[in-house]
XYZ file of C-alpha atoms in Angstrom:
500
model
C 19.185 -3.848 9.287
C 22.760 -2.294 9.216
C 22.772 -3.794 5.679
C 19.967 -1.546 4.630
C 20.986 1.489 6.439
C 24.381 1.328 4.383
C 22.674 0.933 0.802
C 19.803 3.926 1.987
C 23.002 6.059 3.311
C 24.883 5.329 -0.093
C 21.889 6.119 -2.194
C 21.294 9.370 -0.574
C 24.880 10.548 -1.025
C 24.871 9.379 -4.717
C 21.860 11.526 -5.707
C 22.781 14.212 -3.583
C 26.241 14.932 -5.682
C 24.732 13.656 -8.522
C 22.190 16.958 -8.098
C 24.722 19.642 -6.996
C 26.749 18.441 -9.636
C 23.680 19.074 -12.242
C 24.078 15.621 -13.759
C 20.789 13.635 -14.733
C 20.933 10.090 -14.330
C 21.097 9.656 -18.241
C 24.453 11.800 -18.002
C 26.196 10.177 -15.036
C 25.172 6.646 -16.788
C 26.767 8.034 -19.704
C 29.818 8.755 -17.954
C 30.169 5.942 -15.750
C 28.757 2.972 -18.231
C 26.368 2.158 -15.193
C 22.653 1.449 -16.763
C 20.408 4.475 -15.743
C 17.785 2.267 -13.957
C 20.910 0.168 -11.939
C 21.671 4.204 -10.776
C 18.206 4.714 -10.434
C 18.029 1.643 -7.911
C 21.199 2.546 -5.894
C 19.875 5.993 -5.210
C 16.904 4.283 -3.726
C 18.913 2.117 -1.693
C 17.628 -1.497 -3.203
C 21.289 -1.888 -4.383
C 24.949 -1.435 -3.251
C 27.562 -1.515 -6.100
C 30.549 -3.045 -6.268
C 33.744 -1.655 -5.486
C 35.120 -0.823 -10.005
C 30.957 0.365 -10.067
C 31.774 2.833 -6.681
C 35.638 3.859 -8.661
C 33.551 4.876 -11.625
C 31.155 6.739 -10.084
C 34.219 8.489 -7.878
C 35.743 9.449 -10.884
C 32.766 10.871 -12.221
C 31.747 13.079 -9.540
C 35.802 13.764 -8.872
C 35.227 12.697 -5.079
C 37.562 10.379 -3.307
C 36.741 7.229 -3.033
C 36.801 6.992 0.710
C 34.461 10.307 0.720
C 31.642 8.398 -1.272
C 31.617 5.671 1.056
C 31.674 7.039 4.386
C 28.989 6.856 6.516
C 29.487 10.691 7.494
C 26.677 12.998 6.030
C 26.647 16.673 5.418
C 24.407 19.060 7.669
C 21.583 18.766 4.895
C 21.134 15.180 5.027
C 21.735 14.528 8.691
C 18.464 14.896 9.747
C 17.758 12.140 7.166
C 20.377 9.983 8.938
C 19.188 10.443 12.764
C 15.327 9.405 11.018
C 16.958 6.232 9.600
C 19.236 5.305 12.909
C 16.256 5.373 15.210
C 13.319 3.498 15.461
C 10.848 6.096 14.096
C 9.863 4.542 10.868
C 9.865 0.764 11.989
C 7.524 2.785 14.720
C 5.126 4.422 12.415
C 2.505 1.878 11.235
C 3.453 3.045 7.393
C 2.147 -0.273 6.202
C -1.560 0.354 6.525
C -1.903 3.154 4.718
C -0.098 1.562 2.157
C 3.194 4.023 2.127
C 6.768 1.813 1.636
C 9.456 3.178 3.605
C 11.434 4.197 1.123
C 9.104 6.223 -0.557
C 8.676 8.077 3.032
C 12.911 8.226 2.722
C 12.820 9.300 -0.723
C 10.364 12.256 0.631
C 12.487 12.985 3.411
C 15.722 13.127 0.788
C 14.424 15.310 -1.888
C 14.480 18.661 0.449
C 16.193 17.082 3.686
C 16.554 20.556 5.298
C 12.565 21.660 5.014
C 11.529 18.154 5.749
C 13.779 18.247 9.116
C 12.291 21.377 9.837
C 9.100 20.278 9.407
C 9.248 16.921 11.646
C 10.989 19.491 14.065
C 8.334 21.512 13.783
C 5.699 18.172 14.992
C 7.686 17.049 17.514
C 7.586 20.658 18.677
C 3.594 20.970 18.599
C 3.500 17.355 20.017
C 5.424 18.315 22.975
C 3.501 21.264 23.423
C 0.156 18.925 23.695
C 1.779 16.364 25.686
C 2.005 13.592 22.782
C 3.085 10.565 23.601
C 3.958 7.579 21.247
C 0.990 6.049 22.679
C -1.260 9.128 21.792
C 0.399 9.044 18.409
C -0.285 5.246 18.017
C -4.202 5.627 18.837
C -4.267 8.492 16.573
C -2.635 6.367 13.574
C -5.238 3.891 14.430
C -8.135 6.424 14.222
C -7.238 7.561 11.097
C -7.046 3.630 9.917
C -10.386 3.842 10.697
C -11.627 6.675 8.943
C -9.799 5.683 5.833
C -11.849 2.429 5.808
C -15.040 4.297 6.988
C -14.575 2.116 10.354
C -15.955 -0.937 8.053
C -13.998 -3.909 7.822
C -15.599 -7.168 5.181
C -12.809 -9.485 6.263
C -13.623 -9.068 9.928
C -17.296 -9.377 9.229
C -16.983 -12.167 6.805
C -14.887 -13.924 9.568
C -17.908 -13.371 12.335
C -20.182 -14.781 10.332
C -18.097 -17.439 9.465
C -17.655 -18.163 13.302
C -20.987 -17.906 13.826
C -22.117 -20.696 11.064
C -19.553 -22.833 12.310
C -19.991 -22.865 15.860
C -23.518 -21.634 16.755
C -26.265 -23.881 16.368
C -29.415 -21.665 16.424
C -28.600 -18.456 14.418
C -31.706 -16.736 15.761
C -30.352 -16.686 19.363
C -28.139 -14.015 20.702
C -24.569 -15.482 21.442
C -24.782 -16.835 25.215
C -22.011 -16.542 27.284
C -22.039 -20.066 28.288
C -21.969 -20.800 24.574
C -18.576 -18.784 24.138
C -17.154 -20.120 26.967
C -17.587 -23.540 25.632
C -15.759 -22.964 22.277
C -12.784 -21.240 24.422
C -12.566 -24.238 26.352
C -12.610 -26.984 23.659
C -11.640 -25.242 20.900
C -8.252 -23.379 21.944
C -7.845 -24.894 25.185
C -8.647 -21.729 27.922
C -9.074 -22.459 31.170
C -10.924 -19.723 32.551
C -11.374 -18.359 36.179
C -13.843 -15.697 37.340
C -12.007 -14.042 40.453
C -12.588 -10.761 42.585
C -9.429 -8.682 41.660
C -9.383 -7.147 44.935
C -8.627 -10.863 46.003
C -5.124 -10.331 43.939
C -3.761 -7.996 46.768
C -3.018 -5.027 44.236
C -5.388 -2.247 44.326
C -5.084 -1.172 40.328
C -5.349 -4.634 39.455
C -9.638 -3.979 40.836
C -10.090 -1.585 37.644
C -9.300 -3.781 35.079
C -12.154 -6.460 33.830
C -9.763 -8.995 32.675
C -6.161 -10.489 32.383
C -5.021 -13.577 30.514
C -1.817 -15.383 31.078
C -0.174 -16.525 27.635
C 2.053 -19.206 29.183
C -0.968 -21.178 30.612
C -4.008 -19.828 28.796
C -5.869 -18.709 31.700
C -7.808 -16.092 31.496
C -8.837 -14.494 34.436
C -12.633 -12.489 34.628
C -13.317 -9.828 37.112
C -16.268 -11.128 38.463
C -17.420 -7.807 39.606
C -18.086 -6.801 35.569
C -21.843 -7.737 34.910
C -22.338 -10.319 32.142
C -22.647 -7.868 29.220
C -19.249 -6.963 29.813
C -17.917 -10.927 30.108
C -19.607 -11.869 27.005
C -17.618 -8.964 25.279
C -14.336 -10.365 27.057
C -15.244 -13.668 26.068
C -16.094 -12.635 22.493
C -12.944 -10.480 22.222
C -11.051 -13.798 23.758
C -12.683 -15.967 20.318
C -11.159 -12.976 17.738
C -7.490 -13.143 18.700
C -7.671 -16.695 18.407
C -9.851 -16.914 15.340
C -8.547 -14.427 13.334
C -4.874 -15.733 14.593
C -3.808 -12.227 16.182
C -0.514 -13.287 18.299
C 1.030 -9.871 19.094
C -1.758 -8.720 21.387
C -2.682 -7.087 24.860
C -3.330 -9.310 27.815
C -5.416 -6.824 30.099
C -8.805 -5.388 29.549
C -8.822 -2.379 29.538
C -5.338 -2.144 28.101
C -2.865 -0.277 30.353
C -0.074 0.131 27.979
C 1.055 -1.111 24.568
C 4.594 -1.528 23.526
C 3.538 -1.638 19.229
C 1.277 -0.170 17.015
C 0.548 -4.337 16.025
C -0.625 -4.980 19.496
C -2.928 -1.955 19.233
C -4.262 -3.059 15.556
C -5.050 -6.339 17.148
C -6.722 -5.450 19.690
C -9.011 -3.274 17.544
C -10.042 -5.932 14.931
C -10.201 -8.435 18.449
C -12.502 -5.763 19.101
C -14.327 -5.401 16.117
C -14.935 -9.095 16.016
C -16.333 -9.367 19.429
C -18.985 -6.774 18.235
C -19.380 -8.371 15.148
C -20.274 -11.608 16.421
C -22.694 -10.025 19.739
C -24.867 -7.614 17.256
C -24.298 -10.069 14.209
C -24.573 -7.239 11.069
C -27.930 -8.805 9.440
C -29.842 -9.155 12.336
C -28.789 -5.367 13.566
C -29.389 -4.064 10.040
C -33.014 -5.467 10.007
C -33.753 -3.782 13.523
C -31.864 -0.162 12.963
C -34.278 0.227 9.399
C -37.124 -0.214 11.878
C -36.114 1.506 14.165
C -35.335 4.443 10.626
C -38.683 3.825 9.322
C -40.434 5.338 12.520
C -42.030 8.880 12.012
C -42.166 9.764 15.483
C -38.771 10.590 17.583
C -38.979 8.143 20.390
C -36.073 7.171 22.266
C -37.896 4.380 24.432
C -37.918 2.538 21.022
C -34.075 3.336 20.436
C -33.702 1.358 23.569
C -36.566 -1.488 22.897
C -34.861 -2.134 19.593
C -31.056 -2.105 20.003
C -31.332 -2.846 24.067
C -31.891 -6.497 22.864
C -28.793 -7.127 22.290
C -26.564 -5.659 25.453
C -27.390 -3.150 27.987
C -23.614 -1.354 27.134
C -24.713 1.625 25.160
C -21.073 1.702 24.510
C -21.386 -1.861 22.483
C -24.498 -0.561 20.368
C -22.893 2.898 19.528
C -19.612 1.646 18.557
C -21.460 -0.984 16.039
C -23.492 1.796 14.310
C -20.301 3.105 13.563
C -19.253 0.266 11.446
C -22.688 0.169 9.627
C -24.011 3.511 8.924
C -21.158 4.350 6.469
C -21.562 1.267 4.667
C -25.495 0.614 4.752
C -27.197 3.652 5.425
C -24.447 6.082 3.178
C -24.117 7.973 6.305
C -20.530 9.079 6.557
C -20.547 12.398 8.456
C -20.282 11.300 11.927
C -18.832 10.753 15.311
C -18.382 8.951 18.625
C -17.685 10.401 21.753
C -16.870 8.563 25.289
C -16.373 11.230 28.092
C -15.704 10.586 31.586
C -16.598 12.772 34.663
C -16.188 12.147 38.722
C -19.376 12.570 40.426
C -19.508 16.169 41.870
C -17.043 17.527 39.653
C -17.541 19.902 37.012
C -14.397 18.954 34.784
C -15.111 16.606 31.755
C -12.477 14.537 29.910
C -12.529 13.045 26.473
C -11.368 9.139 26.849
C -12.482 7.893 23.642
C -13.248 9.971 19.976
C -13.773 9.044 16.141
C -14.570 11.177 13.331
C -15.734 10.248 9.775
C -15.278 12.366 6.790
C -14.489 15.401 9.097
C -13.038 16.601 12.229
C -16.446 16.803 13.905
C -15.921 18.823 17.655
C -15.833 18.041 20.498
C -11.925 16.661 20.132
C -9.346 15.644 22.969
C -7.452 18.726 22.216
C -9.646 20.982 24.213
C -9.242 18.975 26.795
C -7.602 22.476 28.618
C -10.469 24.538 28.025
C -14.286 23.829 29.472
C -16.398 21.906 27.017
C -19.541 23.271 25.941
C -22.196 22.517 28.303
C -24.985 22.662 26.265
C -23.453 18.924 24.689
C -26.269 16.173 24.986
C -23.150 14.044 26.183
C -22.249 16.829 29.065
C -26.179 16.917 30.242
C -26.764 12.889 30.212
C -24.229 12.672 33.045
C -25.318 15.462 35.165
C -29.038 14.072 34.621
C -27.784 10.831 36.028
C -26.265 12.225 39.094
C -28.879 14.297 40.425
C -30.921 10.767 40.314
C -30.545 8.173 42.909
C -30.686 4.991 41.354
C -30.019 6.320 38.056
C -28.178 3.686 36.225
C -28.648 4.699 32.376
C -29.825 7.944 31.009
C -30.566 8.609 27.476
C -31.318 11.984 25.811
C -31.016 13.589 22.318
C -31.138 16.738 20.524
C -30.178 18.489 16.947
C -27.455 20.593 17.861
C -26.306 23.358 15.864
C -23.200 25.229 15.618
C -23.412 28.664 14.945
C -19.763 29.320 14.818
C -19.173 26.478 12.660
C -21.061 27.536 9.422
C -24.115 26.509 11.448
C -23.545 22.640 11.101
C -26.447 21.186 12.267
C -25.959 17.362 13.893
C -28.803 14.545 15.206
C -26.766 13.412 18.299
C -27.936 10.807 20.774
C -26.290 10.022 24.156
C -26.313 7.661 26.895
C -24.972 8.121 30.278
C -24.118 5.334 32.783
C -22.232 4.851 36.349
C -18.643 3.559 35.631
C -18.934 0.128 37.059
C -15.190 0.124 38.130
C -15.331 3.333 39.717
C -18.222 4.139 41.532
C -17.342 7.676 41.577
C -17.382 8.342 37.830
C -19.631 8.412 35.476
C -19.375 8.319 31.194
C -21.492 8.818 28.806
C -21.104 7.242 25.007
C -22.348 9.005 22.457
C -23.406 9.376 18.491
C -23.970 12.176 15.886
C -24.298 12.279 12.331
C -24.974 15.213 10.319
C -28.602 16.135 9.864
C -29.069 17.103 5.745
C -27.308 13.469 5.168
C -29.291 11.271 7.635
C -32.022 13.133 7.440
C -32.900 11.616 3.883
C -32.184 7.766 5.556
C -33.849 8.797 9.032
C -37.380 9.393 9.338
C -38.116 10.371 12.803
C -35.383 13.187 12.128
C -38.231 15.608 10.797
C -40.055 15.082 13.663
C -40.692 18.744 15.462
C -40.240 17.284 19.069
C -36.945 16.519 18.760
C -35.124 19.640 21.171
C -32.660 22.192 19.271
C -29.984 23.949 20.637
C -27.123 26.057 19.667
C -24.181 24.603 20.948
C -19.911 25.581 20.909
C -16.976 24.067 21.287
C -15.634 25.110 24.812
C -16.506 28.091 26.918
C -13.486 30.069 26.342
C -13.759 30.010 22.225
C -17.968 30.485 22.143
C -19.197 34.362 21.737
C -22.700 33.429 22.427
C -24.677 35.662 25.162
C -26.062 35.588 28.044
C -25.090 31.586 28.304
C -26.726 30.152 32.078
C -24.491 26.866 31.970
C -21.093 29.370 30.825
C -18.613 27.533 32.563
C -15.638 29.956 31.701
C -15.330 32.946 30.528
C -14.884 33.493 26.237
C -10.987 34.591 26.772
C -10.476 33.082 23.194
C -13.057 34.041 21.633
C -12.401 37.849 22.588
C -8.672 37.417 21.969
C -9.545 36.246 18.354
C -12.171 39.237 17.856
C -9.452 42.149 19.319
C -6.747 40.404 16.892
C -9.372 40.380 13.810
C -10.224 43.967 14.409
C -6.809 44.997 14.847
C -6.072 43.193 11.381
C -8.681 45.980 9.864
C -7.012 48.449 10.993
C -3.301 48.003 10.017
C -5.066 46.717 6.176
C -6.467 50.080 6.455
C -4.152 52.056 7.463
C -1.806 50.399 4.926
C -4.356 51.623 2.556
C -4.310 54.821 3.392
C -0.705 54.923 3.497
C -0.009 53.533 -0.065
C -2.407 56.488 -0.862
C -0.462 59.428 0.695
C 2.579 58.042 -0.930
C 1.310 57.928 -4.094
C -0.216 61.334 -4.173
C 3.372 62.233 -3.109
């Protein structure tokens, strides 16, 4: 590693002189006798020269020798240096979106001084919103996602690969017996459904499992309800399947220490929902459930309920398959979590495709607007007793938003982990595109509302469920009108003067 920071460090300094001395590399390889694509690939740090190749090109730029080594940069290309010392790029999960490092250092190099300002500027704004490396690692991951429409072949090839190999009736839904089986045999688990409370550490309750590397145990809460093992168990199958060794051990995941473990545990992930709501047999039943002319959400649940009562499963999957099957692209999934009694809402979960669809987790300061299907679900479900799953929909329009109009469905459940919180999963796509795939979408019944963002940025009147008062909103309409004025009286100014 030292080895490359020397040859990046050298390559910088060579085409920085090389610039402020005006000399293109055709010139300096004239003067030198050094091949202009040998310069050309010691300026991008792939090679160090020799010590007669470093005396020519000190006698070119009429620098001592000693100068053009040194490790020492100037205060334009320090920045560059402090970027290259840490561990920020072997941190930034460059590979997936198919950047090289040093074309991201070759960036940074060309204008060093508005580049630094510019990461100063992000690290500024992420400080300001509390962003961690985690948050920054989830958000690298998101975008993964929407760059690949949140559809991934390999993984699905690889599920149905599983499932060929290892499951003998195909028309079946994977039993969790049947998973525990190949776990067993297969890769050797041995696996032991516990009460976490039992452990003697109070945190430990909320997780739903841990596995132990060393002895390939994995340990099931056996408070989670079998839905939620045969995702464990599933997720269990894709690390080993799809050979993912830098992973998480917990689910939920605490903490991460790489963006790799993260990755992993997303195409684990992926896999496990893959192989539960097998892409086929899911396709066949959501073009039913399309076909219908009537909006009917007891048939949403007949249909897809098959599978796994976690609405959380079933949204997540549509994800990966209206994109690709249905050419549905504008759309979103929410998870938000509230404790029973409270009126505060938080944003756990969020992915956008094609657009930055709202809600997002940066409003998590203001009050979300409580007209959201996602919002009413849970209060619905705690004003009933034995409510344990509430499901509602509506087209919601924004009328501050160029009066984008979305078909959004959400579920609400209790939080089995926590029995005072509940969360709500939930789905929208844009109406004029699904509209043409979706045929119960024209149906009349189906409730419309205007909806906002948060409280404090909506200008809409006379609002019952107003949670806050529109201090944005009016702060952006006094700084809009005062904009008028000074164009105006800049106007009239330019006028007088003239006349003058």
């Amino acid at each position: 590693m030292q080895e490359e920071y020397i040859k990046l460090i050298f390559g910088l300094k060579l085409k920085q002189i090389r610039t402020s001395k005006d000399l293109s590399l055709f010139k300096l390889s004239k003067l030198t006798g050094l091949s202009k694509s040998y310069l050309n690939e010691i300026e991008k740090g792939k090679k160090y020269p020799k010590t007669d190749k470093i005396v020519a090109l000190a006698d070119a730029f009429e620098v001592p020798y000693d100068e053009l080594v040194s490790l020492k940069l100037d205060k334009n290309l320090a920045p560059v240096a402090e970027i290259l010392q840490s561990n920020l790029l072997q941190e930034i999960p460059l590979d997936i979106f198919g950047i090289e490092e040093r074309d991201l250092i070759e960036i940074i190099s060309n204008a060093p001084m508005k580049v630094n300002a510019f990461i100063s500027t992000l690290i500024e704004i992420g400080n300001n919103y509390n962003l961690t490396k985690e948050s920054f690692f989830l958000a690298s991951l998101r975008s993964f996602q929407e760059a690949n429409d949140n559809y991934f072949p390999e993984i699905e090839k690889a599920a149905k690969n599983f499932l060929r190999e290892y499951m003998v009736d195909a028309d079946e839904c994977v039993s969790n017996e049947s998973l525990e089986e190949i776990l067993k045999e297969e890769y050797h688990y041995t696996i032991a459904y516990k009460d976490f409370n039992d452990f003697g550490f109070k945190d430990l309750a909320k997780l739903r499992s841990i596995f132990i590397k060393e002895k390939k145990l994995l340990y099931i809460n056996i408070t989670s309800d079998k839905d939620q093992q045969r995702f464990i168990l599933a997720k269990e199958l894709g690390y080993n399947y799809l050979n993912l060794t830098e992973r998480l051990y917990t689910f939920s995941w605490a903490s991460f220490e790489t963006f790799d473990q993260l990755l992993n545990n997303f195409y684990a992930s992926y896999f496990a929902g893959a192989l539960l709501l097998p892409e086929e047999k899911l396709l066949e039943d959501m073009r039913e459930l399309f076909n219908l002319e009537e909006h009917d959400l007891s048939k949403f649940q007949e249909i897809l309920g098959k599978y796994t009562e976690s609405p959380e499963t079933i949204y997540q999957r549509m994800t990966n398959l209206l994109p690709k099957h249905f050419n549905i692209r504008d759309l979103f999934f929410l998870r938000l979590s509230t404790k029973k009694g409270s009126n505060s809402f938080k944003l756990t979960k969020e992915l956008h495709l094609n657009q930055q669809q709202s809600p997002q987790a940066n409003e998590t300061d203001e009050h979300y607007c409580r007209r959201w299907v996602s919002l009413n679900v849970l209060k619905k479900l705690e004003t009933e007793e034995d409510g344990v799953h509430e499901t509602s929909a509506q087209i919601s329009i924004y009328p501050y938003n160029n009066n984008q109009k979305y078909y959004v469905i959400s579920s609400g459940t209790k939080d089995p982990f926590n029995p005072d919180y509940l969360r709500s999963v939930t789905i929208g796509v844009l109406y004029k595109s699904a509209q043409r795939k979706i045929k119960f979408m024209n149906d009349s019944t189906i409730p419309i509302r205007e909806v906002a963002v948060t409280c404090e940025n909506c200008g809409m009147k006379d609002c019952s469920e107003r949670a806050a008062e529109p201090l944005r909103f009016e702060k952006d309409i006094r700084n809009k009108r005062l904009n008028v004025i000074i164009n105006d009286f800049i106007k009239e100014q330019s006028k007088l003067e003239i006349s003058n």
